[in-house]
Short mmCIF file of C-alpha atoms and ligand atoms in Angstrom, two decimals:
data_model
loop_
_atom_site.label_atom_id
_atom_site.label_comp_id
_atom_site.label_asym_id
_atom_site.label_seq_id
_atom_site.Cartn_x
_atom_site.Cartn_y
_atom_site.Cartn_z
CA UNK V 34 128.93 139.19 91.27
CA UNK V 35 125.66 140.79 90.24
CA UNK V 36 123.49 142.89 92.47
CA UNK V 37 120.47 142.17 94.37
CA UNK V 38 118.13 144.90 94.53
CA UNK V 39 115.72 144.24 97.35
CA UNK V 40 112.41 143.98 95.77
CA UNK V 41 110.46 147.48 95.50
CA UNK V 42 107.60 146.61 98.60
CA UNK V 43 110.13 145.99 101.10
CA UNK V 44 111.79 148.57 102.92
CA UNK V 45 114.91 147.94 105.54
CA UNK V 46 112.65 146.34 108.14
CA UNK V 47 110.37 144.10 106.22
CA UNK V 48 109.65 141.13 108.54
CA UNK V 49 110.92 138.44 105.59
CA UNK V 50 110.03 135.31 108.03
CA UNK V 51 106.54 136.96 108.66
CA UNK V 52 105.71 137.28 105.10
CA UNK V 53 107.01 134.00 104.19
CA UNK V 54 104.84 132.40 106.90
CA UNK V 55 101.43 134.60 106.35
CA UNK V 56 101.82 134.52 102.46
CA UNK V 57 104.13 131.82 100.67
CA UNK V 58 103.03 128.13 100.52
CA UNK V 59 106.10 126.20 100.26
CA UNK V 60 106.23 122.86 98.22
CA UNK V 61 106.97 120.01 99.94
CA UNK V 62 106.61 121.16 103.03
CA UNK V 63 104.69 120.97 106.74
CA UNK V 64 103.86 124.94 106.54
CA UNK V 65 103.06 124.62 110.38
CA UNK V 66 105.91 122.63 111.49
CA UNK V 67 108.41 124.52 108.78
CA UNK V 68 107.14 127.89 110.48
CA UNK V 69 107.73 127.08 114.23
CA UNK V 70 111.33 126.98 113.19
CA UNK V 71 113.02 130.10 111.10
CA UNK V 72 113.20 129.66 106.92
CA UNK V 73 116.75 130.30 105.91
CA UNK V 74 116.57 132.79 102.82
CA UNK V 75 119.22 132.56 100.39
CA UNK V 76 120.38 135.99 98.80
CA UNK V 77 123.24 135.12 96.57
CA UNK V 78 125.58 132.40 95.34
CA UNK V 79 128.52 132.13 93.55
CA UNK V 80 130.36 129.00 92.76
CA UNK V 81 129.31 126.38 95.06
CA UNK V 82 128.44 128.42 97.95
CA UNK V 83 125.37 130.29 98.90
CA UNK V 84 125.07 133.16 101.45
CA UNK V 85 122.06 133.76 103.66
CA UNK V 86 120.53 137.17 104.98
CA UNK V 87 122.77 136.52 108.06
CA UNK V 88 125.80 136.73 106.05
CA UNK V 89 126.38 132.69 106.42
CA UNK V 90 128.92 131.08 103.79
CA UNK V 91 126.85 127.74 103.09
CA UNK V 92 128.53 125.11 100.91
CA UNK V 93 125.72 123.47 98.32
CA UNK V 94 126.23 119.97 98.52
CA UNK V 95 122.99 119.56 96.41
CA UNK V 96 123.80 121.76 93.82
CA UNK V 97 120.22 123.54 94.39
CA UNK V 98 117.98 120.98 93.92
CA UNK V 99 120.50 117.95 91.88
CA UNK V 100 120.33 121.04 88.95
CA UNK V 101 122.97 123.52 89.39
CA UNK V 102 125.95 121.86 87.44
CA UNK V 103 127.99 124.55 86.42
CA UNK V 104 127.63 126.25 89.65
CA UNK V 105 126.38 129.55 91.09
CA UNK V 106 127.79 132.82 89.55
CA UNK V 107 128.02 132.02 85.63
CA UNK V 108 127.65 135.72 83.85
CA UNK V 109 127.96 133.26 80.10
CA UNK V 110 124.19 132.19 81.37
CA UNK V 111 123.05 135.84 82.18
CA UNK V 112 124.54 137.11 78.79
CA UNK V 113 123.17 134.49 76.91
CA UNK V 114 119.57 134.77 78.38
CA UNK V 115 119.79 139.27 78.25
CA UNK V 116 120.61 138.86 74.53
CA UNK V 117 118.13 136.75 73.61
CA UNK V 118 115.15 139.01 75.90
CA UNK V 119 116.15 141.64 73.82
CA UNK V 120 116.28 139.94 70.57
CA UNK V 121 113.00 137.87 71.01
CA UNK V 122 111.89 137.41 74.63
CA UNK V 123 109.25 135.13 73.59
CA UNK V 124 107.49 133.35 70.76
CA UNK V 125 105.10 130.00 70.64
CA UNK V 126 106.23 127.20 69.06
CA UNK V 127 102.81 125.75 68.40
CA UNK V 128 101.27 127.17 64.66
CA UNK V 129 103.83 126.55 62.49
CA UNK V 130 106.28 128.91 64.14
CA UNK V 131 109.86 128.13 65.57
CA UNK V 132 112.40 129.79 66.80
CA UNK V 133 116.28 129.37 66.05
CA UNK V 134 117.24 128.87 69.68
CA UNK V 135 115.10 125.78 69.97
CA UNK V 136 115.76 124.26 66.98
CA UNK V 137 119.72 124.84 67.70
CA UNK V 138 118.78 123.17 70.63
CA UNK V 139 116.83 120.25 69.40
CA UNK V 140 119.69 120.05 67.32
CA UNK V 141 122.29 119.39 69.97
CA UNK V 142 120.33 117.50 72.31
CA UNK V 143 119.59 114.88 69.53
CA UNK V 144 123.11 114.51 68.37
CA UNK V 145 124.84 114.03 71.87
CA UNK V 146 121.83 111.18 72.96
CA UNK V 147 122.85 107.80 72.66
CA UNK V 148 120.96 105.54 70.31
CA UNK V 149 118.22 106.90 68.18
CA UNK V 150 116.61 109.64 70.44
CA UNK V 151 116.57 112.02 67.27
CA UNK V 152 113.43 113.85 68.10
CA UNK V 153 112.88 116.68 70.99
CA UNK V 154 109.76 117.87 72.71
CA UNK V 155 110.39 120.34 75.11
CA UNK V 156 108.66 121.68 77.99
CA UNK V 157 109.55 123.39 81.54
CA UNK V 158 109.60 121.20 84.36
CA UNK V 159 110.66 117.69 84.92
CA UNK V 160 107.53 116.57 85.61
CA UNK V 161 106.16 118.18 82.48
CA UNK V 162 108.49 116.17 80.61
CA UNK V 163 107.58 112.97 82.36
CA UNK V 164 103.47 113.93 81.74
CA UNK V 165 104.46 114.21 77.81
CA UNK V 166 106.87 111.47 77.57
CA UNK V 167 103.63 109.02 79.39
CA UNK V 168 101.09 110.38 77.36
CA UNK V 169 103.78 109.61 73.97
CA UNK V 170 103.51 106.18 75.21
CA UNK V 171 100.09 105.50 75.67
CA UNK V 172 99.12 107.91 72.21
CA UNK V 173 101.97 105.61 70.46
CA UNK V 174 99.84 102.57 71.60
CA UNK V 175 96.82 103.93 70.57
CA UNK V 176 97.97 105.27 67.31
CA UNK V 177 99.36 101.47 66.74
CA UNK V 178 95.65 99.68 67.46
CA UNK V 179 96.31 99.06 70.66
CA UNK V 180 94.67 100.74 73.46
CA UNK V 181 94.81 98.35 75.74
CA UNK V 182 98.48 98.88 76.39
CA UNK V 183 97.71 101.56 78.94
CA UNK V 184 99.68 100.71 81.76
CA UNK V 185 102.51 102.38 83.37
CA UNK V 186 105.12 100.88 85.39
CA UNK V 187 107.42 102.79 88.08
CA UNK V 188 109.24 101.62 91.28
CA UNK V 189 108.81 101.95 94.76
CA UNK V 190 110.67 104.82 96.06
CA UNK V 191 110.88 106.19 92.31
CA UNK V 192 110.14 110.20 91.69
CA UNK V 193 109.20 111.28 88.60
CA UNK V 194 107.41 114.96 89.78
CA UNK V 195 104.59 116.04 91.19
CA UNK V 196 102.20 116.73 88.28
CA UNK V 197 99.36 113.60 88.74
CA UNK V 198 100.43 111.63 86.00
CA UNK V 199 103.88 111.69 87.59
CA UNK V 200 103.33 111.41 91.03
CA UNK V 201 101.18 108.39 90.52
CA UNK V 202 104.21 106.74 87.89
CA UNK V 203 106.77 107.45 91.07
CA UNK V 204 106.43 105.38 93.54
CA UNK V 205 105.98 107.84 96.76
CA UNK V 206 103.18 105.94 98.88
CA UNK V 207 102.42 110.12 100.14
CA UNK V 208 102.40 111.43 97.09
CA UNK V 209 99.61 108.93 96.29
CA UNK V 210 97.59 109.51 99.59
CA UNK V 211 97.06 112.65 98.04
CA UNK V 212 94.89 112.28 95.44
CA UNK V 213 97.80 111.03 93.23
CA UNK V 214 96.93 107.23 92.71
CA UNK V 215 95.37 106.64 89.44
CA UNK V 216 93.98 103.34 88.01
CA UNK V 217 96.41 101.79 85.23
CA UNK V 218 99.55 102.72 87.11
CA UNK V 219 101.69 99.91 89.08
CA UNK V 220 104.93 99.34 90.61
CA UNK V 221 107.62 97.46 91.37
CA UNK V 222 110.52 96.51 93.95
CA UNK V 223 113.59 99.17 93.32
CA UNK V 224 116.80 97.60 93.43
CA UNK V 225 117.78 98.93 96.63
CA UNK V 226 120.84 96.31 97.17
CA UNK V 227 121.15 97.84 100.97
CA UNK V 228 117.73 98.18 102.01
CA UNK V 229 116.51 94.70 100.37
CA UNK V 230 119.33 92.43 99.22
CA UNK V 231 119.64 90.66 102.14
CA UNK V 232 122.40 87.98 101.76
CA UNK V 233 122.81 88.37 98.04
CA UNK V 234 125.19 89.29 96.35
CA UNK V 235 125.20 92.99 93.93
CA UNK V 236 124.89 90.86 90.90
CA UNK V 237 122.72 88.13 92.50
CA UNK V 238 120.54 91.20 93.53
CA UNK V 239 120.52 93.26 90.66
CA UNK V 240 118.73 90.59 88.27
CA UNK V 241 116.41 89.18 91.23
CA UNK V 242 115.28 92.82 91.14
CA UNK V 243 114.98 93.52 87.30
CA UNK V 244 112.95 90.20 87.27
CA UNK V 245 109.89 91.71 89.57
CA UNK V 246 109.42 93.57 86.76
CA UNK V 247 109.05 90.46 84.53
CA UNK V 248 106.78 88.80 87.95
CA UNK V 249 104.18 91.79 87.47
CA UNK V 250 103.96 91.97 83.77
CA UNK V 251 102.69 88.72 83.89
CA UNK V 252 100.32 89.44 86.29
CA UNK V 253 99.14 92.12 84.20
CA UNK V 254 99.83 90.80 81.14
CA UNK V 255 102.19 92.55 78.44
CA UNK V 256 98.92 93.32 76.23
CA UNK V 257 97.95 95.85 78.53
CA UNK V 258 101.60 97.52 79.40
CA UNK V 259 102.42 100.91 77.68
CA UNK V 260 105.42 101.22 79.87
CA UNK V 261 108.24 101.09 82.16
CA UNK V 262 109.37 104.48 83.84
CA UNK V 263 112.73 104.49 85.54
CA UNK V 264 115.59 106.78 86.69
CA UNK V 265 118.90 105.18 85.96
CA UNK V 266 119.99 106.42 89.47
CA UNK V 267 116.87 106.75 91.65
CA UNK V 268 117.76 110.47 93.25
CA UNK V 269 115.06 111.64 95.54
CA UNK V 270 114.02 108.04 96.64
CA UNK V 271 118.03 108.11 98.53
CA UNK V 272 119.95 108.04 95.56
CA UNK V 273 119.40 104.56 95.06
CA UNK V 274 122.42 102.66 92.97
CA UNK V 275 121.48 99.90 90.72
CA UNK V 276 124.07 96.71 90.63
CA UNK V 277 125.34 96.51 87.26
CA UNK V 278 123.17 94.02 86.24
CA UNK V 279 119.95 95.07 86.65
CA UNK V 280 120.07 97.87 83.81
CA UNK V 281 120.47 95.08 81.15
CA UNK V 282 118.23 92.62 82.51
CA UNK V 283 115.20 95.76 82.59
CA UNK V 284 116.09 96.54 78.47
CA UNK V 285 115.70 92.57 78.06
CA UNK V 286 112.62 92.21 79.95
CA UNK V 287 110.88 95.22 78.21
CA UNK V 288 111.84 94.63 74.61
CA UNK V 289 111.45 91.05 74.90
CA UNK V 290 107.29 91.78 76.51
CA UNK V 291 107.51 94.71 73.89
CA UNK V 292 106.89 97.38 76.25
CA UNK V 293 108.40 100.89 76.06
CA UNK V 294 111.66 101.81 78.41
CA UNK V 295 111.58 105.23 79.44
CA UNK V 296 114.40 106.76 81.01
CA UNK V 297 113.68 109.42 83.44
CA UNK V 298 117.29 111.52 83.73
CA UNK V 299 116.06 114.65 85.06
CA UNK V 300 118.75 114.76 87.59
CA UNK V 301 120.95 111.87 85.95
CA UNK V 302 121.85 113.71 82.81
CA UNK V 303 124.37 116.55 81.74
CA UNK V 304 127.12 114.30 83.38
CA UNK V 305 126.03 113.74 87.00
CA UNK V 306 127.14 110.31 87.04
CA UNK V 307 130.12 110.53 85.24
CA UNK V 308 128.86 110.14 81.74
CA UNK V 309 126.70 112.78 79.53
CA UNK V 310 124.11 110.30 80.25
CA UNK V 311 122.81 108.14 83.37
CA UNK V 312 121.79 105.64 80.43
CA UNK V 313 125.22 105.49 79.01
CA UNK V 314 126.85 104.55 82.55
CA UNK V 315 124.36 102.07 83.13
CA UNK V 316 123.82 100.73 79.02
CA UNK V 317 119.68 101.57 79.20
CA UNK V 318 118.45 101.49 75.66
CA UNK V 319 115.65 104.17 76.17
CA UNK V 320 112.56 104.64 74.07
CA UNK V 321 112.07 107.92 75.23
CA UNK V 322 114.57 109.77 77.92
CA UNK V 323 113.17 112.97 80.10
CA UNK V 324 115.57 116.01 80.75
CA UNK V 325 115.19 118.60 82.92
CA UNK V 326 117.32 120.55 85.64
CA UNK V 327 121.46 120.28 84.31
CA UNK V 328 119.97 121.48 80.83
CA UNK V 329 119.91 125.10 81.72
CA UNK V 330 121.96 124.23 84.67
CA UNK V 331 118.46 125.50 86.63
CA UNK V 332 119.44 129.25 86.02
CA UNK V 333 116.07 129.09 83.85
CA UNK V 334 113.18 126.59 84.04
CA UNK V 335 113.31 123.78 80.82
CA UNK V 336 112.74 120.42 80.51
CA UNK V 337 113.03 117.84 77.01
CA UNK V 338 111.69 114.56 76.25
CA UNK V 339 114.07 112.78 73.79
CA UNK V 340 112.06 110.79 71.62
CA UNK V 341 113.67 107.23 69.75
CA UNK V 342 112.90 106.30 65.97
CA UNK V 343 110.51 104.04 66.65
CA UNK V 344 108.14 106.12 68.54
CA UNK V 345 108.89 109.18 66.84
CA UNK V 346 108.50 107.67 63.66
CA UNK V 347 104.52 106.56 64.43
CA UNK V 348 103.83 110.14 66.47
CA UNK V 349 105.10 111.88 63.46
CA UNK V 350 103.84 109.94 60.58
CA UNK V 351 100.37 107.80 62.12
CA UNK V 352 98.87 109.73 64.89
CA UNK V 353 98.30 113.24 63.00
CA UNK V 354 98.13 116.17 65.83
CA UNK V 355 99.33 115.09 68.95
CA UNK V 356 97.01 116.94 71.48
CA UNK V 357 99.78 118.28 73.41
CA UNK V 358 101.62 121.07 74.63
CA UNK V 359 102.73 124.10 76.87
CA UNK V 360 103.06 127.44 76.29
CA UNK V 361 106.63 127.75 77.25
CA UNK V 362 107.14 124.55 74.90
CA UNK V 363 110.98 125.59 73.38
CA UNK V 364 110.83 128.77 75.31
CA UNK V 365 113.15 130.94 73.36
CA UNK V 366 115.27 132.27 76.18
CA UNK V 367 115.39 129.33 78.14
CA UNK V 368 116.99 127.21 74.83
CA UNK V 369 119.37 130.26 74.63
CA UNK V 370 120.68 129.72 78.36
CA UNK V 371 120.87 125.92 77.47
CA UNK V 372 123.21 126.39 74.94
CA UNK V 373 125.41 128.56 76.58
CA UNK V 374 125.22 125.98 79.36
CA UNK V 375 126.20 123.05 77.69
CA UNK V 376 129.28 125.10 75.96
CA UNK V 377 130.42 125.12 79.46
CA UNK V 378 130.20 121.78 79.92
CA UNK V 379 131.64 120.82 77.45
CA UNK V 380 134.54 123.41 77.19
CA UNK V 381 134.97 122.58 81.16
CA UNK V 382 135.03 118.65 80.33
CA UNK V 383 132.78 119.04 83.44
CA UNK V 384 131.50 115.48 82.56
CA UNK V 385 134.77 113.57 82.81
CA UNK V 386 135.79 115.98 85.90
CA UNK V 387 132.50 114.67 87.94
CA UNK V 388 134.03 111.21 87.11
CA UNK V 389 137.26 111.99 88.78
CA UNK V 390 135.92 113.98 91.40
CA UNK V 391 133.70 111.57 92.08
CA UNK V 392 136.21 108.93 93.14
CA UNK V 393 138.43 111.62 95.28
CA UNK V 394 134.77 112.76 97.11
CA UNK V 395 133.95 109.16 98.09
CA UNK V 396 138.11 108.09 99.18
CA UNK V 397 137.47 111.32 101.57
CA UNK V 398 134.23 109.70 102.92
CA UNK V 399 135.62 106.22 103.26
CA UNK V 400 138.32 107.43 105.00
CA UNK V 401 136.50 110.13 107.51
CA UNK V 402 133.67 107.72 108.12
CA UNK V 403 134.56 104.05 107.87
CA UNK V 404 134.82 103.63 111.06
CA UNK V 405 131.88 105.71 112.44
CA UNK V 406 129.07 102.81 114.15
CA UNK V 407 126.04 104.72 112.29
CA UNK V 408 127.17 104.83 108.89
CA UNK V 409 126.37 102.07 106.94
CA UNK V 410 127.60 102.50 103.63
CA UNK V 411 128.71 105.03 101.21
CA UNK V 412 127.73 104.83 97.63
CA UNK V 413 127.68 106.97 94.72
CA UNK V 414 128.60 107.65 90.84
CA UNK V 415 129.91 110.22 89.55
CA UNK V 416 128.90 113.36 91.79
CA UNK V 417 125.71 112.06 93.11
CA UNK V 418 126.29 110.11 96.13
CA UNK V 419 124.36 108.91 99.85
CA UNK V 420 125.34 107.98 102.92
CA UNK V 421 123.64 105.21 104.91
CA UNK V 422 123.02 105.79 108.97
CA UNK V 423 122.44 102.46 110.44
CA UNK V 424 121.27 101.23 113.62
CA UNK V 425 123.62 98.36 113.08
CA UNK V 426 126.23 98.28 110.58
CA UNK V 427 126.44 94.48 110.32
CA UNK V 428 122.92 93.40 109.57
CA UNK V 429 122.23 96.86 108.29
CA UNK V 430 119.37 97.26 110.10
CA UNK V 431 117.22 100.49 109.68
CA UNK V 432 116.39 102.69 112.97
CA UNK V 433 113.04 102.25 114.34
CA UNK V 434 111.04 105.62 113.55
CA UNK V 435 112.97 105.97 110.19
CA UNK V 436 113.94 109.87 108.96
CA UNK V 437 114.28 110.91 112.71
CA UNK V 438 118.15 109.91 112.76
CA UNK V 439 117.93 111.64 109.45
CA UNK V 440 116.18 115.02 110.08
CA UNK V 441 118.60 115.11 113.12
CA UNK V 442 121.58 114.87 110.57
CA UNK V 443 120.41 116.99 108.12
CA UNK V 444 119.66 119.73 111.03
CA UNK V 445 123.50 119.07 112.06
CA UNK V 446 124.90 119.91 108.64
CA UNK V 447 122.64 122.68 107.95
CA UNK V 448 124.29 124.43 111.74
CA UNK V 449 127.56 123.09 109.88
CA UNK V 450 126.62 125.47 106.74
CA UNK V 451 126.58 122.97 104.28
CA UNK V 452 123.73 121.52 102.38
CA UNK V 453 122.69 118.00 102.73
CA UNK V 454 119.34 116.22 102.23
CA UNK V 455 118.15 113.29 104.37
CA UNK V 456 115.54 110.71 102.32
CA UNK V 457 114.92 108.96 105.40
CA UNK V 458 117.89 108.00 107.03
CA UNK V 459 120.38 108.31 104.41
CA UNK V 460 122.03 111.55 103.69
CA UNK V 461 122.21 112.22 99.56
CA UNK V 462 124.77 114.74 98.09
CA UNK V 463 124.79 116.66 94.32
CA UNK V 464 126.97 119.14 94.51
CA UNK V 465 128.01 121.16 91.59
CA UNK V 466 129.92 119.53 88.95
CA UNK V 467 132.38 122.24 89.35
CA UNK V 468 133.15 121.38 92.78
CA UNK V 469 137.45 121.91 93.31
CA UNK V 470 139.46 119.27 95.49
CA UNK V 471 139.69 121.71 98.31
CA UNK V 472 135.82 122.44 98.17
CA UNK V 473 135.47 118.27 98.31
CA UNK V 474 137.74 118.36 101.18
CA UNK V 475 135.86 120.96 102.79
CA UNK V 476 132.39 119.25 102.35
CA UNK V 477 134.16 116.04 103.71
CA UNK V 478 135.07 117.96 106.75
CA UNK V 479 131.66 119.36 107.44
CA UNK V 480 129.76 115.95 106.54
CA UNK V 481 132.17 114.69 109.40
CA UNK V 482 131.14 116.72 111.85
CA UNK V 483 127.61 116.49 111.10
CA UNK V 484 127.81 112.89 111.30
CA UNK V 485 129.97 112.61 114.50
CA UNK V 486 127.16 115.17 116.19
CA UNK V 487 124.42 112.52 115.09
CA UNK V 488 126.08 109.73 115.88
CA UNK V 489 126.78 111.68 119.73
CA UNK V 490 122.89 112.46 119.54
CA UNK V 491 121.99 108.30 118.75
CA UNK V 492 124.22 107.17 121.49
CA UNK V 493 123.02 109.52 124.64
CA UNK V 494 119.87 108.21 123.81
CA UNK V 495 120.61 104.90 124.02
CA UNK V 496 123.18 105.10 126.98
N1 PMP J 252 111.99 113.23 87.52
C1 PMP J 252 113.02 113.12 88.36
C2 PMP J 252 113.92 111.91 88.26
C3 PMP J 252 113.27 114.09 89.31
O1 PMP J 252 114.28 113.95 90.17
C4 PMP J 252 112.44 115.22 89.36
C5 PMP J 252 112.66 116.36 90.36
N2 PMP J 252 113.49 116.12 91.40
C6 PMP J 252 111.38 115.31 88.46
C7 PMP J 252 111.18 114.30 87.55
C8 PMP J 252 110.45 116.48 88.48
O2 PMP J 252 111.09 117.62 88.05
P1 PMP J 252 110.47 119.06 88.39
O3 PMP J 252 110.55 119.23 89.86
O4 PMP J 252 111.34 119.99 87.59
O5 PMP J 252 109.07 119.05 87.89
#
C-alpha cells in the first residue's frame, strides 16, 4: 500500500474532529447535528475495505460514493496519473489545443457507447456533465429555430447533481427549497413499482408510469419540450428499478413528441448494472448520455457527455461556438487515469463479473432476510441494489416519520463496520465491482445484523 504522510500543519495531537467542525463545511450535511456526533475519518483503503484513524476494518458497500469500481488500492491508476504529471500535468483544451490523452479517450468512450454517441465533451463532475448535456439540448433547439423548446423534464426522486441547472432537472423537493427551482423545469412520477404500483402488476406499472410522461407533455405541449432527463437506474433517489417496460415506452414517447432522451449514467455506467451501460440493460436509445464517477473509477475527478449524430451533427456544423466550457475540460491526467481504468475493466471482465456477482449478492439477501417482518423487498441489477424496511410487508406500507427507521439502520451498519446508505427507509448498496464471494458473504453477514438490530429497535417501540 502507499503511504500517508500526515499533512505538514498537523503534529501528533492535532484535534482532527475540532478542525473538521470549526473549519470544513461538509456537503450534504446538518453541520450542527453531524458535529454533536464524531466524523469518522477515513485514512486508507485497499480493495473494498477502508480503515479509520481508530484502526477500524470497514467494508465499502458503496464503493465511495457508487464510483469506486475497481476498488481501493490500484497502483495501475497511480502510475498512470505520475507519468502523465510528469509528462504534461496540464494543458487547456479550449484554443485549438488537445492533448493525446483526451483524444485517446474520446476515442474509446465513443466506440464502446451504444448507438451513435460518437462525440465527447468532457468535464469534471457529474453534475457538470448534466449542466452541459442541458444546455446541448436547449442550444440544439435554438440552433434548429426553435427556442421555444426550452423545457426540461426529470422525475420525482431523480438526482442529477447539485449544480442549479441540475438540482432543479432532479427531482429532490430540498434541493429545490434551496434556491434550486427554476422556471422551465418539470417533473414527473418515477416508476417506483414498490412505493406507487399499488395492485399492478411490474409490466402493468412500468408503462402506466412511462405514460405520465406522455400526460405532462401534453399539458405543456411538445413545442415547448427540449427534454427528458433520466437515470436508467435512479441511484440516490433509493436505487429505484424500472419494470422492463417502462424504458421502451419513455424512447417511444420522446421520439414520437420529438423531444430529446438524455440518459444520465453517472453511477449506471462502467458496468454497474451488469452491462457497460445502464442504457444497454434497459434498451434506452439516448440522445445524449452523462458519465461521471466509474470513468476514472473516482481516483481522479472527470465526467463526459456522450453526444448522438443528430445533435452532434447541428452543434458541430449550425450553431458555430458553443459558449461552453471548463477549465479542466479533458484534463490531461485525469483522461490518463481513465484509460488505465477502463484497461482494468476490461482485462478484469469486471462488467460480466458484477452480473454474476450480482445474482450470488441478492440469493445471500433473500435467504438472510426473507423472513425478517421489516424488510420489504430486495431489488437490484447488477451490483447496485436496496433493501426495503417496511412497516408492513403485505401492503407495503411506509413507516410514519419516514428515514427514522432508516438513519437507525444505517447507524447499525456503520457500528457493524460496513458502509450502507439509507434514502429514506430503504438501505442502497454499490460496492466495488471487484467485490470476491467471500467479501459478498461477509457484507451479507453484516447487513444481517444491522437489520436484525433495527428490526429489535422497531419492535421495543411498539411492544
Ligand atoms: N447524476 C447522477 C445520476 C448522480 O448520481 C450524481 C451523483 N451522485 C450526479 C449526477 C452528480 O455527480 P457529481 O456529484 O459528480 O457532481
Amino acid at each position: 500500500m502507499l503511504d500517508h504522510p500526515a499533512p505538514a500543519a498537523a503534529s501528533l495531537d492535532f484535534d482532527w474532529q475540532a478542525a473538521d467542525a470549526a473549519h470544513h463545511l461538509h456537503p450534504f450535511s446538518d453541520h450542527k447535528s453531524l458535529h454533536q456526533g464524531k466524523v469518522r475519518i477515513i485514512t486508507s483503503a485497499n480493495g473494498v475495505y477502508l480503515t479509520d484513524d481508530a484502526n477500524h476494518r470497514i467494508l465499502d458497500g458503496m464503493a465511495g460514493l457508487w464510483c469506486v469500481a475497481v476498488g481501493y488500492g490500484r497502483h495501475e491508476l497511480v502510475d498512470a496519473a505520475a507519468r502523465q504529471m510528469q509528462t504534461l500535468p496540464f494543458y487547456n483544451t479550449f484554443f485549438k489545443t488537445a492533448t493525446r490523452p483526451v483524444i485517446a479517450l474520446a476515442d474509446r468512450l465513443t466506440a464502446m457507447a451504444p448507438g451513435d454517441l460518437n462525440h465527447a465533451f468532457f468535464a469534471s463532475s457529474g453534475s457538470e456533465a448534466v449542466d452541459t448535456a442541458l444546455r446541448m439540448a436547449r442550444t440544439y433547439w435554438i440552433t434548429k429555430g426553435q427556442p421555444a423548446k426550452r423545457v426540461i423534464i426529470g422525475r420525482e426522486y431523480g438526482y442529477h447533481g447539485s449544480t442549479t441547472l441540475g438540482a432543479a432537472a432532479g427531482g429532490m423537493v430540498d434541493m429545490h427549497r434551496q434556491g434550486a427551482a427554476l422556471p422551465d423545469f418539470a417533473h414527473v412520477m418515477p416508476p417506483y413499482w414498490y412505493g406507487y404500483g399499488g395492485q399492478m402488476s411490474l409490466d402493468e406499472f412500468g408503462l402506466y408510469a412511462a405514460r405520465q410522461l406522455e400526460d405532462k407533455i401534453r399539458e405543456i405541449g411538445a413545442g415547448n419540450i427540449a427534454a427528458f432527463i433520466g437515470e436508467p437506474i435512479q441511484g440516490a433517489g433509493g436505487v429505484i428499478i424500472p419494470p422492463d417496460t417502462y424504458w421502451p415506452e419513455i424512447n417511444r414517447i420522446c421520439r414520437d413528441n420529438d423531444i430529446l432522451l438524455i440518459a444520465d449514467e453517472v453511477i449506471c455506467g462502467f458496468g454497474r448494472t451488469g452491462r457497460m451501460f445502464g442504457s444497454e440493460t434497459f434498451g434506452i436509445t439516448p440522445d445524449l448520455m452523462t458519465l461521471a464517477k466509474g470513468i476514472t473509477s473516482g481516483y481522479i475527478p472527470l465526467s463526459a457527455v456522450l453526444v448522438g449524430d443528430r445533435v452532434a451533427d447541428v452543434l458541430i456544423n449550425d450553431t458555430g461556438e458553443f459558449y461552453h466550457g471548463f477549465t479542466y475540460s479533458g484534463h490531461p491526467v485525469a483522461c490518463a487515469v481513465a484509460l488505465a481504468n477502463l484497461d482494468i475493466i476490461e482485462r478484469e471482465g469486471l462488467v460480466a463479473r458484477a452480473a454474476a456477482s450480482g445474482i450470488r449478492l441478492r440469493e445471500k439477501l433473500h435467504a438472510a432476510l426473507d423472513d425478517q417482518p421489516i424488510v420489504g423487498e430486495i431489488r437490484g441489477t447488477g451490483l447496485i441494489g436496496a433493501i426495503e424496511l417496511t412497516a408492513d410487508k403485505r401492503t407495503r406500507r411506509f413507516f410514519d416519520k419516514r428515514g427514522r427507521v432508516g438513519t437507525l439502520c444505517r447507524d447499525h451498519c456503520f457500528a457493524n463496520d460496513l458502509v450502507m446508505r439509507a434514502v429514506r427507509d430503504t438501505m442502497v448498496f454499490s460496492p466495488p465491482l471487484t467485490i470476491t464471494d467471500d467479501e459478498i458473504d461477509e457484507l451479507v453477514a453484516r447487513a444481517t445484523s444491522a437489520i436484525k438490530a433495527t428490526q429489535a429497535d422497531v419492535q421495543s417501540e411498539i411492544l
